[in-house]
Amino acid sequence: MSGDAPSPRVADVLVVGSGIAGCAAALAAARAGADVLVATKAEKPADASSDWAQGGIATTRGRPESLKEDVLDASAGTADEAAVDVLVEEASAAVMDVLVDALNVPFDTDEDGTGLDYAREAAHSEERILHVDAATGQHVLRPFLSHLEGVENVEVLEDTAALDLVTDEGRVHGAVLDRRASAHGDAGGDGGLAPRAPAGEAVYADATVLATGGIGDLFETSTNPPGSTGDGIAMAALAGADVADMEYVQFHPTAFDGEDSFLLSEAVRGEGAVLRNADGERFMPAYHPDAELAPRDVVARAVAAEREATGAVRLDVSPLAEPFDAAFPGLAAECEARGVDWESGIPVRPCEHFLCGGVDVDHAGRTSLDRLYAVGECARTGVHGANRLASTSLLEGLVWGLRAGRDAADREPLGAEALVVEPPEYRNSDPDLPERFAREKFRRLRRVTSECVGLRRDPTELARAQPALRRLKGEVDAYVRTRTARSLFELRNATVVALIVAKAAAENDESVGCHYRVDADGEDGETGDGEAEDDAETAATPPEAE
């Protein structure tokens, strides 16, 4: 650092992401006295996955063992029991402290208005979901962001992407942030690359919390908002952090089957809606004893099979106790906007929804790298195992966000001399790329992941995916080395994560939860040994001669 250089920006805790997990981490750290900086790609709440959450947030209603049993059952027995214990034991206190007392979320009440209205969703054994219509995420995240604006020791930087982590000898010292304005979602949408400019700013922190959300932009159809490019997972993997359970990509069974798709909450089925194929037959009882309330992975595969066999699947809302537009006015409005007559049934299809794996963390959100935390969908806490129980993502993000924020604020300060290290160097030596570049690369990426690493996975297709993704990653890496553009880094992140997912899926020859193998001979495929954690290092290294 030269004497003329401006003083580097320093925070006690840097949070990357502004969904419920990131907000919870920021709140908890601020409550503990830390100066917190939140960097988010979002320009408005709707850019965050939490804002898109429909069904609600699971609670225990005084029976934590019941919720624990449902979480374990939905995961096919693969969830980490100790992590589930943390979730259910702290659920009520976290919901009451933050959502009720601090944010005053207007949860729906029962018919006489004297108590809260609890819904039931798939794979839940009882009614325990707190909700606001079918738009709970909006009513949680928006007041949460407003609340943080009033917290003196929290600063939020919008339209700000993290390009890389700043590391030194296995310790994370912060991140390089890009605050340049860019067409949000360019890498995954129809735009081009952001204009080139000087490289981003290194921000240093005694603890860095990743809360960057999911990987929906890796697939052709997803319930995630644009910009869900797996940034936190990729940055952590490139820095050497352990990742786990990356093959467990959950598909929601009931997304609208049409242009401008939207999610139809499981709460609709929880209230009595049923699924019918193109012949008008209700088919779920033939697939699972719990019919429409079976675990998500079961319902999603059944919907896919019936669409393939008969041509279409519709969600029949006629069995609901009250009219659909009265019970779910938000969803009814979505249907009306698309000219869908819900009385005739709403056409649905499976759609990528949630990553159950991610950066491997402990019960405080700590990763394998010193002073790096991960929370929310980018983290693998162990709660979900191979399949997530409905309406537990907001709860997990809240509980682990609070835990990580408290722990991060409690870290011993490194001091300026030890904290401020040399950040990554970026080059802008080559000309701008054409606007179509990122768009075309993303199309290739999505085609490979959707065809080969989707709802049902064939070993042959999994084997085909890896060399295709390696070639794509090699191409992107070559461009990133000489150009600094946010969209290029998002594309880099997406290719890294896609390769990790494909490798993890190929190496796990057991069909479990949302990782479902379809072998031509009807037997489980054998693809060799390997650990998901090893995929990070391999994916982070550009392949030779490709």
Tab-separated table of N, CA and C in Angstrom, residues 137-202:
chain	number	residue	atom	x	y	z
A	137	GLY	N	-42.734	-14.293	2.133
A	137	GLY	CA	-41.401	-13.722	1.998
A	137	GLY	C	-41.410	-12.211	1.905
A	138	GLN	N	-42.352	-11.668	1.128
A	138	GLN	CA	-42.444	-10.216	0.981
A	138	GLN	C	-42.716	-9.542	2.318
A	139	HIS	N	-43.563	-10.160	3.118
A	139	HIS	CA	-43.961	-9.556	4.383
A	139	HIS	C	-42.940	-9.777	5.489
A	140	VAL	N	-41.931	-10.583	5.217
A	140	VAL	CA	-40.821	-10.762	6.152
A	140	VAL	C	-39.626	-9.923	5.726
A	141	LEU	N	-39.200	-10.062	4.468
A	141	LEU	CA	-37.953	-9.435	4.040
A	141	LEU	C	-38.063	-7.912	3.972
A	142	ARG	N	-39.157	-7.396	3.446
A	142	ARG	CA	-39.248	-5.949	3.271
A	142	ARG	C	-39.222	-5.190	4.597
A	143	PRO	N	-39.991	-5.617	5.606
A	143	PRO	CA	-39.837	-4.940	6.903
A	143	PRO	C	-38.482	-5.198	7.553
A	144	PHE	N	-37.863	-6.348	7.239
A	144	PHE	CA	-36.538	-6.638	7.794
A	144	PHE	C	-35.521	-5.626	7.257
A	145	LEU	N	-35.537	-5.390	5.941
A	145	LEU	CA	-34.617	-4.415	5.356
A	145	LEU	C	-34.893	-3.014	5.894
A	146	SER	N	-36.160	-2.683	6.045
A	146	SER	CA	-36.507	-1.373	6.609
A	146	SER	C	-36.009	-1.250	8.044
A	147	HIS	N	-36.111	-2.337	8.798
A	147	HIS	CA	-35.642	-2.332	10.185
A	147	HIS	C	-34.139	-2.089	10.242
A	148	LEU	N	-33.400	-2.743	9.345
A	148	LEU	CA	-31.943	-2.579	9.348
A	148	LEU	C	-31.537	-1.157	8.983
A	149	GLU	N	-32.342	-0.491	8.157
A	149	GLU	CA	-32.032	0.895	7.808
A	149	GLU	C	-32.020	1.790	9.042
A	150	GLY	N	-32.764	1.410	10.066
A	150	GLY	CA	-32.814	2.202	11.279
A	150	GLY	C	-31.789	1.795	12.321
A	151	VAL	N	-30.963	0.800	12.012
A	151	VAL	CA	-29.928	0.365	12.949
A	151	VAL	C	-28.652	1.139	12.644
A	152	GLU	N	-28.187	1.908	13.613
A	152	GLU	CA	-27.098	2.861	13.389
A	152	GLU	C	-25.816	2.205	12.888
A	153	ASN	N	-25.483	1.026	13.379
A	153	ASN	CA	-24.198	0.413	13.030
A	153	ASN	C	-24.315	-0.611	11.908
A	154	VAL	N	-25.342	-0.459	11.046
A	154	VAL	CA	-25.484	-1.298	9.852
A	154	VAL	C	-25.561	-0.393	8.627
A	155	GLU	N	-24.723	-0.664	7.633
A	155	GLU	CA	-24.770	0.043	6.353
A	155	GLU	C	-25.042	-0.970	5.254
A	156	VAL	N	-25.965	-0.643	4.356
A	156	VAL	CA	-26.324	-1.539	3.260
A	156	VAL	C	-25.909	-0.910	1.932
A	157	LEU	N	-25.121	-1.657	1.157
A	157	LEU	CA	-24.717	-1.240	-0.181
A	157	LEU	C	-25.520	-2.045	-1.191
A	158	GLU	N	-26.418	-1.399	-1.925
A	158	GLU	CA	-27.233	-2.080	-2.925
A	158	GLU	C	-26.512	-2.108	-4.272
A	159	ASP	N	-26.988	-2.979	-5.155
A	159	ASP	CA	-26.380	-3.143	-6.481
A	159	ASP	C	-24.870	-3.304	-6.365
A	160	THR	N	-24.462	-4.110	-5.412
A	160	THR	CA	-23.046	-4.326	-5.132
A	160	THR	C	-22.762	-5.819	-5.127
A	161	ALA	N	-21.911	-6.256	-6.030
A	161	ALA	CA	-21.575	-7.669	-6.140
A	161	ALA	C	-20.213	-7.944	-5.537
A	162	ALA	N	-20.064	-9.091	-4.911
A	162	ALA	CA	-18.745	-9.554	-4.476
A	162	ALA	C	-18.120	-10.343	-5.620
A	163	LEU	N	-16.907	-9.964	-6.009
A	163	LEU	CA	-16.218	-10.648	-7.102
A	163	LEU	C	-15.397	-11.823	-6.598
A	164	ASP	N	-14.707	-11.627	-5.496
A	164	ASP	CA	-13.855	-12.669	-4.914
A	164	ASP	C	-13.694	-12.410	-3.430
A	165	LEU	N	-13.323	-13.443	-2.700
A	165	LEU	CA	-12.921	-13.280	-1.312
A	165	LEU	C	-11.462	-12.839	-1.259
A	166	VAL	N	-11.144	-12.044	-0.261
A	166	VAL	CA	-9.756	-11.674	0.001
A	166	VAL	C	-9.220	-12.666	1.030
A	167	THR	N	-8.201	-13.419	0.665
A	167	THR	CA	-7.699	-14.479	1.540
A	167	THR	C	-6.190	-14.368	1.730
A	168	ASP	N	-5.720	-14.956	2.798
A	168	ASP	CA	-4.284	-15.039	3.062
A	168	ASP	C	-4.040	-16.231	3.971
A	169	GLU	N	-3.366	-17.252	3.432
A	169	GLU	CA	-2.977	-18.439	4.198
A	169	GLU	C	-4.157	-19.065	4.935
A	170	GLY	N	-5.251	-19.301	4.206
A	170	GLY	CA	-6.392	-19.998	4.771
A	170	GLY	C	-7.321	-19.157	5.612
A	171	ARG	N	-7.062	-17.867	5.679
A	171	ARG	CA	-7.929	-16.959	6.439
A	171	ARG	C	-8.596	-15.990	5.474
A	172	VAL	N	-9.864	-15.713	5.702
A	172	VAL	CA	-10.607	-14.772	4.871
A	172	VAL	C	-10.578	-13.406	5.538
A	173	HIS	N	-10.184	-12.400	4.761
A	173	HIS	CA	-10.014	-11.041	5.285
A	173	HIS	C	-11.073	-10.077	4.754
A	174	GLY	N	-12.016	-10.564	3.960
A	174	GLY	CA	-13.033	-9.695	3.396
A	174	GLY	C	-13.341	-10.113	1.974
A	175	ALA	N	-13.732	-9.154	1.154
A	175	ALA	CA	-14.100	-9.463	-0.227
A	175	ALA	C	-13.855	-8.249	-1.112
A	176	VAL	N	-13.687	-8.519	-2.403
A	176	VAL	CA	-13.601	-7.448	-3.394
A	176	VAL	C	-15.010	-7.175	-3.889
A	177	LEU	N	-15.457	-5.930	-3.744
A	177	LEU	CA	-16.826	-5.559	-4.100
A	177	LEU	C	-16.845	-4.719	-5.366
A	178	ASP	N	-17.813	-4.989	-6.204
A	178	ASP	CA	-18.032	-4.231	-7.429
A	178	ASP	C	-19.300	-3.419	-7.255
A	179	ARG	N	-19.159	-2.103	-7.137
A	179	ARG	CA	-20.313	-1.231	-6.923
A	179	ARG	C	-20.733	-0.549	-8.206
A	180	ARG	N	-20.169	-0.955	-9.330
A	180	ARG	CA	-20.561	-0.340	-10.592
A	180	ARG	C	-21.993	-0.711	-10.916
A	181	ALA	N	-22.727	0.220	-11.487
A	181	ALA	CA	-24.088	-0.072	-11.925
A	181	ALA	C	-24.018	-1.014	-13.109
A	182	SER	N	-24.844	-2.062	-13.082
A	182	SER	CA	-24.933	-2.966	-14.229
A	182	SER	C	-26.366	-3.407	-14.349
A	183	ALA	N	-26.770	-3.804	-15.546
A	183	ALA	CA	-28.125	-4.317	-15.728
A	183	ALA	C	-28.256	-5.576	-14.918
A	184	HIS	N	-28.975	-5.504	-13.814
A	184	HIS	CA	-29.033	-6.633	-12.883
A	184	HIS	C	-29.563	-7.882	-13.575
A	185	GLY	N	-28.820	-8.961	-13.408
A	185	GLY	CA	-29.228	-10.217	-14.007
A	185	GLY	C	-28.755	-10.366	-15.436
A	186	ASP	N	-27.840	-9.476	-15.917
A	186	ASP	CA	-27.373	-9.567	-17.288
A	186	ASP	C	-26.838	-10.950	-17.625
A	187	ALA	N	-26.024	-11.510	-16.726
A	187	ALA	CA	-25.394	-12.784	-17.048
A	187	ALA	C	-26.424	-13.858	-17.277
A	188	GLY	N	-27.501	-13.803	-16.515
A	188	GLY	CA	-28.499	-14.834	-16.671
A	188	GLY	C	-29.673	-14.425	-17.527
A	189	GLY	N	-29.693	-13.185	-17.968
A	189	GLY	CA	-30.856	-12.709	-18.705
A	189	GLY	C	-30.553	-12.460	-20.164
A	190	ASP	N	-31.094	-11.385	-20.713
A	190	ASP	CA	-30.978	-11.117	-22.140
A	190	ASP	C	-29.966	-10.023	-22.449
A	191	GLY	N	-29.341	-9.433	-21.405
A	191	GLY	CA	-28.405	-8.348	-21.644
A	191	GLY	C	-27.018	-8.847	-21.960
A	192	GLY	N	-26.091	-7.916	-22.018
A	192	GLY	CA	-24.715	-8.266	-22.287
A	192	GLY	C	-23.866	-8.050	-21.063
A	193	LEU	N	-22.587	-7.786	-21.282
A	193	LEU	CA	-21.664	-7.564	-20.187
A	193	LEU	C	-21.711	-6.110	-19.752
A	194	ALA	N	-21.517	-5.896	-18.449
A	194	ALA	CA	-21.435	-4.524	-17.961
A	194	ALA	C	-20.195	-3.851	-18.545
A	195	PRO	N	-20.243	-2.537	-18.764
A	195	PRO	CA	-19.075	-1.843	-19.289
A	195	PRO	C	-17.864	-2.059	-18.392
A	196	ARG	N	-16.690	-2.157	-19.025
A	196	ARG	CA	-15.484	-2.342	-18.243
A	196	ARG	C	-15.153	-1.070	-17.478
A	197	ALA	N	-14.539	-1.255	-16.312
A	197	ALA	CA	-14.142	-0.133	-15.476
A	197	ALA	C	-13.028	-0.634	-14.569
A	198	PRO	N	-12.392	0.231	-13.805
A	198	PRO	CA	-11.369	-0.244	-12.884
A	198	PRO	C	-11.914	-1.310	-11.953
A	199	ALA	N	-11.025	-2.190	-11.510
A	199	ALA	CA	-11.437	-3.311	-10.670
A	199	ALA	C	-12.084	-2.820	-9.389
A	200	GLY	N	-12.829	-3.733	-8.752
A	200	GLY	CA	-13.612	-3.373	-7.590
A	200	GLY	C	-12.776	-3.017	-6.379
A	201	GLU	N	-13.472	-2.658	-5.312
A	201	GLU	CA	-12.852	-2.203	-4.072
A	201	GLU	C	-12.740	-3.361	-3.088
A	202	ALA	N	-11.557	-3.513	-2.511
A	202	ALA	CA	-11.370	-4.507	-1.450
A	202	ALA	C	-11.915	-3.947	-0.142
